mmCIF file of C-alpha atoms and ligand atoms in Angstrom:
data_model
loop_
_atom_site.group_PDB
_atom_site.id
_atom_site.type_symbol
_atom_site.label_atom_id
_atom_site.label_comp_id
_atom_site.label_asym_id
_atom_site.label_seq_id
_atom_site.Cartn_x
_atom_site.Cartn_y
_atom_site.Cartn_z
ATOM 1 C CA UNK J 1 75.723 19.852 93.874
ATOM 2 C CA UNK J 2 77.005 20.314 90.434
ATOM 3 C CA UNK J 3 74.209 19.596 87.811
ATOM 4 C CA UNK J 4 76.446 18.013 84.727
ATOM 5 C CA UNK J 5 79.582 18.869 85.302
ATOM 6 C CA UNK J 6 81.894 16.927 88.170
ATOM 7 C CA UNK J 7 83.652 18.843 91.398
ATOM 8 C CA UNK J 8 87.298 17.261 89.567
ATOM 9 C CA UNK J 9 86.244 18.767 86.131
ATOM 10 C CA UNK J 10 84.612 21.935 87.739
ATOM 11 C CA UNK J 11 87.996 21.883 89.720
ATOM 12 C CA UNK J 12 90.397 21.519 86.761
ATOM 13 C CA UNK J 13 89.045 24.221 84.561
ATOM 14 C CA UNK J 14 89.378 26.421 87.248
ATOM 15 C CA UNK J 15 93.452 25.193 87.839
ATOM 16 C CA UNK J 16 94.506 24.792 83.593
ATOM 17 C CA UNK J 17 92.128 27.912 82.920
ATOM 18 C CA UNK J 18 90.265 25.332 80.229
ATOM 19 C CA UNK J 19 88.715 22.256 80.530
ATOM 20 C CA UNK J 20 87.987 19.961 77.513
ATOM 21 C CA UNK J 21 84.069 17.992 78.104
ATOM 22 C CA UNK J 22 84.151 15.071 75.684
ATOM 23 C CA UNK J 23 81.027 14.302 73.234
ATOM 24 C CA UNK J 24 78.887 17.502 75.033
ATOM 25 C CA UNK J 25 76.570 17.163 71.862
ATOM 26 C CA UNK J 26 75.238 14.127 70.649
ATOM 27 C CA UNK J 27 75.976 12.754 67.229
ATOM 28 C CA UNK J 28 72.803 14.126 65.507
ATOM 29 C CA UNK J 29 73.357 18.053 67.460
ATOM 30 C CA UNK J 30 77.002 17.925 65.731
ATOM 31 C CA UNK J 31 75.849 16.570 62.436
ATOM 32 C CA UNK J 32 73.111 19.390 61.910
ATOM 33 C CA UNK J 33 75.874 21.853 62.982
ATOM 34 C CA UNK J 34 78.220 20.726 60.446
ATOM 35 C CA UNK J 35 75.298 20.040 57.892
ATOM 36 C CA UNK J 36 74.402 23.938 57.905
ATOM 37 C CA UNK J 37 77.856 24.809 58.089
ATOM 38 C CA UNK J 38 78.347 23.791 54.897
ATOM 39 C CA UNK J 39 74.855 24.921 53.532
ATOM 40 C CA UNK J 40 75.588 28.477 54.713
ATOM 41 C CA UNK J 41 79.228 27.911 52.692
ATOM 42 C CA UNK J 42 77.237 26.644 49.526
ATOM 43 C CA UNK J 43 74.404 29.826 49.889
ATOM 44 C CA UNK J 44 76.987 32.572 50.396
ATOM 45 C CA UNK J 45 77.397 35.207 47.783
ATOM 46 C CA UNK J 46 80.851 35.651 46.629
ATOM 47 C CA UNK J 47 79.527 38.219 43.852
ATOM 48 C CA UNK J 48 78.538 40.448 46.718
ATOM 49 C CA UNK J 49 81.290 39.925 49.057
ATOM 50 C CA UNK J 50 84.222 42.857 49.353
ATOM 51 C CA UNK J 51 87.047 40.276 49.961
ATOM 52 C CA UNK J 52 87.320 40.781 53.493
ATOM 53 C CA UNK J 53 90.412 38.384 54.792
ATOM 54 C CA UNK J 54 90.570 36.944 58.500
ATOM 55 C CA UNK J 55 93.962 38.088 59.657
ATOM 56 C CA UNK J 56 95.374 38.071 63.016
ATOM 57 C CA UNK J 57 98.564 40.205 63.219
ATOM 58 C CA UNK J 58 99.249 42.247 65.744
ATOM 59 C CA UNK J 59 99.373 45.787 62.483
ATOM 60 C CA UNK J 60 96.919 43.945 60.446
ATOM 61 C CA UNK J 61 93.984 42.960 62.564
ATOM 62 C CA UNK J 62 90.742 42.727 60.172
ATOM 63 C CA UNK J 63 89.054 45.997 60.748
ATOM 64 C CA UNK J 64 86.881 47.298 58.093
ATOM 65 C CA UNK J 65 83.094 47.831 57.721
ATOM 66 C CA UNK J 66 82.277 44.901 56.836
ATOM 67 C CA UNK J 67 83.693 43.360 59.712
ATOM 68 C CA UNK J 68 83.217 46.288 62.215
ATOM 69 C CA UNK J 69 78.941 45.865 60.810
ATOM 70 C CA UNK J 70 78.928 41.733 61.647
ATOM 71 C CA UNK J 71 78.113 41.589 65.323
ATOM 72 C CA UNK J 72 74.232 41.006 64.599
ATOM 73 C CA UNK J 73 74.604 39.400 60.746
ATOM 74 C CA UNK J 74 75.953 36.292 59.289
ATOM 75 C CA UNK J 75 78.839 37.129 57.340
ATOM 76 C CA UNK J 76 81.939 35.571 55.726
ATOM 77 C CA UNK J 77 85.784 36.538 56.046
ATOM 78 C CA UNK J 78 88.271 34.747 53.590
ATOM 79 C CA UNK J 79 91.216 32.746 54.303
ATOM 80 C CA UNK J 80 94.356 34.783 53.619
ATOM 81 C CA UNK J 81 95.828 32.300 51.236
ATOM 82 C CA UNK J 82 92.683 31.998 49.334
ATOM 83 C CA UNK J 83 92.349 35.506 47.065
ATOM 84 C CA UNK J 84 95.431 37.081 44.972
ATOM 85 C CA UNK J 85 95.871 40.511 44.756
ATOM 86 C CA UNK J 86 93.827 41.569 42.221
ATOM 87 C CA UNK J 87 90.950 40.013 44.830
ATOM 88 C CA UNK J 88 90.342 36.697 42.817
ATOM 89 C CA UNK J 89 89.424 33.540 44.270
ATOM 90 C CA UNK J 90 92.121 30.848 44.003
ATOM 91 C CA UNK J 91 89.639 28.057 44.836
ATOM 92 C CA UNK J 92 86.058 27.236 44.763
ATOM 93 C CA UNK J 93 83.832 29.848 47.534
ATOM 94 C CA UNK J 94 83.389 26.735 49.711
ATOM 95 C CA UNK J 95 87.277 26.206 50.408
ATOM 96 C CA UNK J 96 87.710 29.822 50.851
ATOM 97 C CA UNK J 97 86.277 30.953 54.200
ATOM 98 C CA UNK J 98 87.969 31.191 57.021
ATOM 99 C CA UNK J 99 85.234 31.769 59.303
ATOM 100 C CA UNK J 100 81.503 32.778 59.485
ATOM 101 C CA UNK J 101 80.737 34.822 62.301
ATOM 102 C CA UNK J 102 79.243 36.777 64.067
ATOM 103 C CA UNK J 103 75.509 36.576 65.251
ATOM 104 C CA UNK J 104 74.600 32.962 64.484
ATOM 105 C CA UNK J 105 73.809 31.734 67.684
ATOM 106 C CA UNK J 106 70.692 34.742 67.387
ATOM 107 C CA UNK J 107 69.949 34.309 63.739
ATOM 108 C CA UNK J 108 70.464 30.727 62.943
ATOM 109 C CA UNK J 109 68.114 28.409 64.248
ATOM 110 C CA UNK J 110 70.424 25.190 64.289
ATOM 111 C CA UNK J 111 73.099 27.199 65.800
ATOM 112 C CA UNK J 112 70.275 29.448 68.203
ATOM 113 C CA UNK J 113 69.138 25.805 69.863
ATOM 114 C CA UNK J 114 72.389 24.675 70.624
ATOM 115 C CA UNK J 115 73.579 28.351 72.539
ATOM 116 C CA UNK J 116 70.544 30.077 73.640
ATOM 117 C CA UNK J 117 68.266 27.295 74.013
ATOM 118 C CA UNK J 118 70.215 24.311 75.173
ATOM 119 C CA UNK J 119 69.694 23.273 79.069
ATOM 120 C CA UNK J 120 72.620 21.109 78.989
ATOM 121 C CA UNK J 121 74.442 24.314 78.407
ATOM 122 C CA UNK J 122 72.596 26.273 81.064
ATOM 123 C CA UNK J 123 73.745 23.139 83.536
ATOM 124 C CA UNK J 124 77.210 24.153 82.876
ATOM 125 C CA UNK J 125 77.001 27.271 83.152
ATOM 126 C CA UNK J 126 75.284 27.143 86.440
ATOM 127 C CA UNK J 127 78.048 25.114 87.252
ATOM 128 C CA UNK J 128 80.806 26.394 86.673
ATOM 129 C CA UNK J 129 79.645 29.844 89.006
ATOM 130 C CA UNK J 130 81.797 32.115 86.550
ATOM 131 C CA UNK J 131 79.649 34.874 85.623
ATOM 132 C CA UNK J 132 76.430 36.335 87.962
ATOM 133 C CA UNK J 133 74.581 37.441 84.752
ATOM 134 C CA UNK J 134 76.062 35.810 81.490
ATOM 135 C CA UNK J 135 75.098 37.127 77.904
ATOM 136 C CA UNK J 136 76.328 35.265 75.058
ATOM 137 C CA UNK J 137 77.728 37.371 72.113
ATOM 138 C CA UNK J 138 80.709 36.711 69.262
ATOM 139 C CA UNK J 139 79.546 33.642 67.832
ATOM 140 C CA UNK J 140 81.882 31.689 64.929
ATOM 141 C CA UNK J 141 82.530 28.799 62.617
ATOM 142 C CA UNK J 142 85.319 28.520 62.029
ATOM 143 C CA UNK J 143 86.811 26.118 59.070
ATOM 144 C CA UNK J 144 90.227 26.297 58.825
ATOM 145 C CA UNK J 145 90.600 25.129 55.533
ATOM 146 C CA UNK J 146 92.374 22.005 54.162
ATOM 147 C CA UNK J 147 96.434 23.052 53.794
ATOM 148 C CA UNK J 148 95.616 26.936 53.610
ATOM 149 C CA UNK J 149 93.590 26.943 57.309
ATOM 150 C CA UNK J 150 95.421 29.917 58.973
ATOM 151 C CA UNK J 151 97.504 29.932 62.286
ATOM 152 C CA UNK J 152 95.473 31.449 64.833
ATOM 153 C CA UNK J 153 98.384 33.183 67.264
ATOM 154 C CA UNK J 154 98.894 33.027 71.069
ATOM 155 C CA UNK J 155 96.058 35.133 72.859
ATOM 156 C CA UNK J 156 93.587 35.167 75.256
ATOM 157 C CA UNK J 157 89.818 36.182 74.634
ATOM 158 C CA UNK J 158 89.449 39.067 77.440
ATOM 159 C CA UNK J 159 91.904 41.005 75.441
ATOM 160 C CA UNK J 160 89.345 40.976 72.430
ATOM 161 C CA UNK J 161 86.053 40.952 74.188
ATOM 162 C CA UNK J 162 87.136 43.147 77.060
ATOM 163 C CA UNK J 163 85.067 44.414 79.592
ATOM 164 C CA UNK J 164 86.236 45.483 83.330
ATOM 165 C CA UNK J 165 86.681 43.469 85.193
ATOM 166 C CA UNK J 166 87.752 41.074 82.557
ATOM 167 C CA UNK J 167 85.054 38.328 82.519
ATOM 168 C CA UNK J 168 85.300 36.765 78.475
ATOM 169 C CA UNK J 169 84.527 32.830 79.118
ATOM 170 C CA UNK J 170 84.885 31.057 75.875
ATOM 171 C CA UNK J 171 82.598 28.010 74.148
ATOM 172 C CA UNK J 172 84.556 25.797 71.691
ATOM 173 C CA UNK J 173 82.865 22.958 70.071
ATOM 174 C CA UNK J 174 84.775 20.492 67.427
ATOM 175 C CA UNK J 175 82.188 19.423 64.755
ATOM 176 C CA UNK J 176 85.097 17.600 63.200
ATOM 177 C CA UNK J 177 88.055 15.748 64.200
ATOM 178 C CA UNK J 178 90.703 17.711 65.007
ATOM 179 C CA UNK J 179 94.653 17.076 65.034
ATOM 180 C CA UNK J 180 98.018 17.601 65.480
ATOM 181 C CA UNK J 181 98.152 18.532 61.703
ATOM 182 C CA UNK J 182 94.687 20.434 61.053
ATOM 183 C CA UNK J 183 95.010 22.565 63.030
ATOM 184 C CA UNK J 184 93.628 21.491 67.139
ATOM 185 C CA UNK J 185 93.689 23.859 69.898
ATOM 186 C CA UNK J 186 96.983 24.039 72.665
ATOM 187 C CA UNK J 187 96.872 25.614 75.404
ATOM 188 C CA UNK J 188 99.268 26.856 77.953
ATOM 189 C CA UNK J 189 97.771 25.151 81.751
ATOM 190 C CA UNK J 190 97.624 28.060 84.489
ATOM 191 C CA UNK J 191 98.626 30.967 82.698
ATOM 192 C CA UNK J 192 95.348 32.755 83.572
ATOM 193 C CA UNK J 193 96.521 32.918 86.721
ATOM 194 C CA UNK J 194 99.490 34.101 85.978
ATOM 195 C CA UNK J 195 99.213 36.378 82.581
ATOM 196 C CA UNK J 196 97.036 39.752 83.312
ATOM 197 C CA UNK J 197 95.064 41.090 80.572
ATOM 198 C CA UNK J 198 98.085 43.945 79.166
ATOM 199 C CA UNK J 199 96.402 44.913 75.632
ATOM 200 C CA UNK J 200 92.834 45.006 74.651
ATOM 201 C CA UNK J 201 91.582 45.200 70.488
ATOM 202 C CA UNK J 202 89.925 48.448 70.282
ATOM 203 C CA UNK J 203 87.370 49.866 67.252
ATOM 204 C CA UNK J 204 89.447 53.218 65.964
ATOM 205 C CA UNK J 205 87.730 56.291 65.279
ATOM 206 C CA UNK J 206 87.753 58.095 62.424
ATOM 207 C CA UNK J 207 87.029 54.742 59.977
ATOM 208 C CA UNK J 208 90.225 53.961 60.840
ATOM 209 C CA UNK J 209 89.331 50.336 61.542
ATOM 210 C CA UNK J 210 90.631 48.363 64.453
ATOM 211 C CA UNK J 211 94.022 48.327 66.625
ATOM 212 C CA UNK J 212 95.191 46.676 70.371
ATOM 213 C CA UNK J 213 95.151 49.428 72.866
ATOM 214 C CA UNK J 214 97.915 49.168 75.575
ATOM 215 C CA UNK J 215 96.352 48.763 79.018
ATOM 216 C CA UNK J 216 100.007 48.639 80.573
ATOM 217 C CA UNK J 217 103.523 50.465 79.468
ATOM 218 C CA UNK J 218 105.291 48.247 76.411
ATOM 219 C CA UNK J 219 108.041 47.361 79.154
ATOM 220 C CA UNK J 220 105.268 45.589 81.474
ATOM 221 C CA UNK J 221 104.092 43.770 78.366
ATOM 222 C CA UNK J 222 107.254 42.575 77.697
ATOM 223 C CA UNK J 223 107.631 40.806 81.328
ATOM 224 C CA UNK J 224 104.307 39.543 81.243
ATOM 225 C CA UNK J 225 104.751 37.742 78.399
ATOM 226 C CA UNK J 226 108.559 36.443 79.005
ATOM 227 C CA UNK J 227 106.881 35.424 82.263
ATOM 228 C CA UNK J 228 103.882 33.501 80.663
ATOM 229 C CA UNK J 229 106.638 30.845 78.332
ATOM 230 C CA UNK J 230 106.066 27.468 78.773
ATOM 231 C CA UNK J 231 105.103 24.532 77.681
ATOM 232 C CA UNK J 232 102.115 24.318 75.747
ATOM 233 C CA UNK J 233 99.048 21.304 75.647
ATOM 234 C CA UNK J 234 97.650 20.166 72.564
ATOM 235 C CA UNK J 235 94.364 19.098 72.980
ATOM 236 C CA UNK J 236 93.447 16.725 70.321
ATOM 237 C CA UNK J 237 89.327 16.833 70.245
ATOM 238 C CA UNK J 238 86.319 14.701 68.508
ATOM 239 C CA UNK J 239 82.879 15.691 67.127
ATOM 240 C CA UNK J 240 80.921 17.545 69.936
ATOM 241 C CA UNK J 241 84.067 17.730 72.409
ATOM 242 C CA UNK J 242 83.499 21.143 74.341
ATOM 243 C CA UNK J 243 86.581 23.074 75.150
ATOM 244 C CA UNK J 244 85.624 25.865 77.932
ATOM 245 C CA UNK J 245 88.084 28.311 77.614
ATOM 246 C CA UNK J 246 89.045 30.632 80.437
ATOM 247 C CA UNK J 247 89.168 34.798 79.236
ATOM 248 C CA UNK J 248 92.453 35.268 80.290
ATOM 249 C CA UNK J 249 94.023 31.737 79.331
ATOM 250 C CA UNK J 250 96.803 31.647 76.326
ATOM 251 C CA UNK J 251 95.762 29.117 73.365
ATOM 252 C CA UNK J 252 96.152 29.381 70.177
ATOM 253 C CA UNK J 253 96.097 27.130 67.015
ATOM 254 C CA UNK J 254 98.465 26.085 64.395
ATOM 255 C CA UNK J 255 98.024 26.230 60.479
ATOM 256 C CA UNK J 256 96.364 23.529 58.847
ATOM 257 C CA UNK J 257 98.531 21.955 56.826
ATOM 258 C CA UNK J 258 96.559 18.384 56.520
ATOM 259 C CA UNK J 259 93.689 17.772 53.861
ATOM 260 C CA UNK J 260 91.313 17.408 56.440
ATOM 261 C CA UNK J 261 89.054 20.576 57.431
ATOM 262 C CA UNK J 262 88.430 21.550 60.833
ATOM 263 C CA UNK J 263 85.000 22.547 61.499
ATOM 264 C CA UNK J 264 84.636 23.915 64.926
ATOM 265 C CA UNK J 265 81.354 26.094 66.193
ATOM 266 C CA UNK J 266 82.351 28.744 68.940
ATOM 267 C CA UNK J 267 80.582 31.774 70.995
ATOM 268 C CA UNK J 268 81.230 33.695 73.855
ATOM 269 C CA UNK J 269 80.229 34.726 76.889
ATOM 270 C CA UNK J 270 80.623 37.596 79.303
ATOM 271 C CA UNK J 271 79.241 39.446 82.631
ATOM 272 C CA UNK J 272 76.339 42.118 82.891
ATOM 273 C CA UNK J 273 76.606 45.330 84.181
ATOM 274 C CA UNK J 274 76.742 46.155 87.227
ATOM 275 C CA UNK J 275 79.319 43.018 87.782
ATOM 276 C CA UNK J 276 81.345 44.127 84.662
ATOM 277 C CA UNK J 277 81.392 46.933 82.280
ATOM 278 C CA UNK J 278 81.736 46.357 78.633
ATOM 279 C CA UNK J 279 82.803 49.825 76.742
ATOM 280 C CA UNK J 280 82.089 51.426 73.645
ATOM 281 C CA UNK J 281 85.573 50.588 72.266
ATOM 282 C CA UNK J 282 84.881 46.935 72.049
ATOM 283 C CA UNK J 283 84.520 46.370 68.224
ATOM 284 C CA UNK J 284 81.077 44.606 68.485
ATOM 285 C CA UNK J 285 78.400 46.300 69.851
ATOM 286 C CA UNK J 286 75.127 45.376 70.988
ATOM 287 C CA UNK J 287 72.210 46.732 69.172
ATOM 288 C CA UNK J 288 68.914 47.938 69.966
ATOM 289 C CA UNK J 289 67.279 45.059 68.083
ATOM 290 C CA UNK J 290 69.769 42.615 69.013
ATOM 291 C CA UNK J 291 71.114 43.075 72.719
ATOM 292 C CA UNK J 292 73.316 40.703 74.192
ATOM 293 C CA UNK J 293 70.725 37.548 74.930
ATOM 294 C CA UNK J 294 70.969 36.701 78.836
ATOM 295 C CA UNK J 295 71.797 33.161 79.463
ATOM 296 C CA UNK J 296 70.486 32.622 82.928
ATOM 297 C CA UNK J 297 68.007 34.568 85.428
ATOM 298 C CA UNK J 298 70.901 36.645 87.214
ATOM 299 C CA UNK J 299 71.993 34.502 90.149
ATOM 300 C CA UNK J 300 71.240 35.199 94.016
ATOM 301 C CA UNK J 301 74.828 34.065 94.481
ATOM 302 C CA UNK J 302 77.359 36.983 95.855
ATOM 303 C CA UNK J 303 80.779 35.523 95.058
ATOM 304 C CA UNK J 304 81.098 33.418 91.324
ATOM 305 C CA UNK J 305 83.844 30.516 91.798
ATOM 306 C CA UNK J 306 86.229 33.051 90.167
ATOM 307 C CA UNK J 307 88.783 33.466 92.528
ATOM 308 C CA UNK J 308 90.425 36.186 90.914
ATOM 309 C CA UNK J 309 89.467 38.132 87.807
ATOM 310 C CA UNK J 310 93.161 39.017 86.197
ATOM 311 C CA UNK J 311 93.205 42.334 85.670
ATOM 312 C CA UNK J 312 96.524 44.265 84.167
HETATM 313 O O1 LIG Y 1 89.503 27.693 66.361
HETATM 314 C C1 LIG Y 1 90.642 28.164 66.387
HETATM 315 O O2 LIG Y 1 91.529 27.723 65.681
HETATM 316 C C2 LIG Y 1 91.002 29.268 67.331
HETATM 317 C C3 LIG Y 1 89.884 29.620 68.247
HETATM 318 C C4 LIG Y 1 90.288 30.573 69.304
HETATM 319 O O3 LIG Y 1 91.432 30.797 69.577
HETATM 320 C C5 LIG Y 1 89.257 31.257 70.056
HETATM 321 O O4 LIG Y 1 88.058 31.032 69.802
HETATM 322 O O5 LIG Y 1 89.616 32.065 70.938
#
């Protein structure tokens, strides 16, 4: 017997490849999320900061140290639209960030009690029967700023946080309202059923920062993705909404162009060894001082309710 989630909502994640849980956290859980949100906004040092932007392209992927260095810190990457060229802010630091990522979940207490110590959360993960051995890792705010908020392209989250078998099961929690014009999440229903992992974002050697690797020829890519066109879902979400998002689903996000923000907290998990191996290429890397935190006692269970992990 499912513990919070239903066998219909259990059911439909596994059929859309997401499944949106209205209010998961209460009022006062959202409000301290989005209270140190913003405090971490008004205590970052712009003085200090080397101007690294959040960009998304498939040649222009952020990639240098100071992104490559932020798996077990609290750091901030800039909104595209927000520094000239010379590296100058165009607004104040606040309206500037794109997102804060990428350890807050293990550093920040407010964000710590609502990943690694919440046992609503646990409940839906035992639920859900995705993973044997989750460990949570990649965790975000992301603001997408009022008019300038980027466009987060199509993708799906095994392609960045790949391990083999692909296992990436995504956490996405509004701690604002979000809309058709600020920027909400769509998805496209079933296609991780349908759309096999075909690229994966890789750390280059040589300080050559970050690139997608190609896990099948450019002509397979090509009919994998004609094949995966349809028509996408907007999901329209309110303060402490819950979006589980499948690894291998396609979503993405639009620009903001609204004066409304769009506050959303979100963090990652995937499988332990020996269920799934996660590779030195991936970008972030577990340290000795921070290793990926486990999220349940590894499960007696021999099959997860995956049926199939989608593999290119
Ligand atoms: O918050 C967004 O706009 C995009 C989030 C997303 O695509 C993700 O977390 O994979």
């Amino acid at each position: 017997m499912p513990e919070y989630l239903t066998e219909t909502q259990i059911a439909k994640f596994y059929k859309d490849g997401y499944l949106v849980i209205p209010q998961f956290l209460l009022p006062e859980e959202t409000q301290s999320l989005l209270n140190r949100s913003k405090q971490l906004l008004d205590e970052f040092d712009i003085d200090q900061h080397p101007r690294t932007k959040f960009t998304t392209g498939d040649d222009n992927h952020v990639g240098d140290d100071y992104f490559l260095t932020s798996g077990d810190k609290i750091r901030y990457f800039l909104e595209e639209d927000a520094v000239d060229t010379e590296g100058k802010l165009l607004r104040e630091k606040q309206k500037s960030v794109n997102k804060i990522g990428h350890a807050l979940h293990e550093l920040d207490p407010a964000f710590r009690k609502v990943t690694l110590e919440n046992e609503r959360l646990r409940a839906v993960v035992r639920d859900l029967e995705f993973h044997r051995d989750p460990v949570a890792l990649q965790s975000m705010v992301i603001t997408k700023q009022t008019h300038i908020g980027g466009e987060v392209p199509e993708h799906n989250d095994s392609t960045f946080l790949y391990t083999y078998p692909p296992s990436a099961l995504g956490f996405w929690i509004a701690l604002e309202k979000c809309t058709a014009t600020n920027g909400a999440l769509s998805f496209l229903p079933g296609s991780h059923v349908i759309t096999p992992i075909t690229k994966r974002f890789v750390r280059l050697g040589d300080n050559k920062g970050t690139g997608f690797e190609d896990l099948v020829p450019p002509s397979v890519q090509r009919e994998v993705s004609e094949a995966s066109k349809g028509n996408y879902v907007l999901e329209t979400c309110n303060p402490g909404d819950l979006v589980l998002i499948h690894g291998s689903v396609l979503h993405k996000s639009e620009r903001n162009t609204s004066p409304h923000t769009r506050f959303a907290y979100t963090f990652h998990m995937i499988e332990s060894p020996p269920y799934a191996k996660y590779d030195e290429k991936n970008w972030l890397q577990p340290t000795k001082e921070m290793p990926f935190s486990k999220i349940l006692p590894p499960r007696e269970i021999s099959e997860t309710r995956q049926p199939v992990l989608t593999s290119a």
